[in-house]
Amino acid sequence: MQRHDAGVVLAPGDTTAVFEIYIKTTPERLWEAITDPKLRAKYTFGVETHSDWTPGSSYTSGVPGVIDIAAGENIEVDPPHRLVQSMNALWSDEARAEGTSVVTWEIVPVGDSCRLTVTHDQLRPDGNGEIYGGWPMILSGLKTLLETGESLTTPGSLRFAGAAA
Amino acid sequence: MDEVFKALADPTRRELLDRLFERDGQTLSALEEPLSMTRFGVMKHLKVLAEAHLVTTRKQGREKLHFLNPVPIQLVHERWVSKYARPWAETLTGLKRELED
């Protein structure tokens, strides 16, 4: 099927989770919402992600002075189409023990919308689902933000909002 | 959203999702094995699930693996549950701040 032509080809034995969402927006606005710390915080539980977004650069996610969420490298940066990042979860000892995984963001324009696919792979087999369990809420919050300009208010979505004040 | 409900309104398709929920990233052969159904029948069900974006596929070598995409179900949840959840979220956030202060 042509619409499943996303570029990620998995390595043998790879443990992977795939999340896909359609958002009525442009690839440029979607890219901005992923890479701008203030916009990003609106749908990632108040967590800011900082980086200069050049290939090979590092990024950090967290609420300054409150909690570190994740850190890693921007392996591939191809705005507004593709972003590949290594990810080390930092929010708990259990999360740290999961080691390094890889998150690939792919944006494909479809009509007046974009298909955003987040492929989280190189996960530890039978590892802690917490590592990738936040994606459905994050992506639905991203859709709400871009399509309505509002932030989600479901439980957990405001978890760290205002915590850094 | 119609496609999501149509896709979910069938026990075989729900069973396919259950099995991907249990173990994500399976081939067609692995999925059809416990079902008393032809390969063609299973393919038809997977197509309906894919059209509702509840299942996505990825290549791994020569194999095509099927993955459960939970995002459309999250959107259903947001649509009808968020209103009831809001006071809870505010209480929890307030409580957390209070405990931290």
CSV table of N, CA and C in Angstrom, one decimal, chain B residues 1 22 33 70 73:
chain,number,residue,atom,x,y,z
B,1,MET,N,-13.5,9.5,12.0
B,1,MET,CA,-13.8,8.7,13.2
B,1,MET,C,-14.7,7.5,12.8
B,22,GLU,N,-0.8,-7.4,22.7
B,22,GLU,CA,-0.1,-8.4,23.5
B,22,GLU,C,1.4,-8.4,22.9
B,33,GLU,N,-2.4,-17.4,12.0
B,33,GLU,CA,-2.3,-18.8,12.5
B,33,GLU,C,-3.4,-19.2,13.5
B,70,PRO,N,-2.3,3.1,18.6
B,70,PRO,CA,-3.3,3.4,19.5
B,70,PRO,C,-3.8,4.8,19.5
B,73,ILE,N,-7.6,5.7,19.0
B,73,ILE,CA,-8.4,5.4,20.2
B,73,ILE,C,-8.2,6.5,21.3
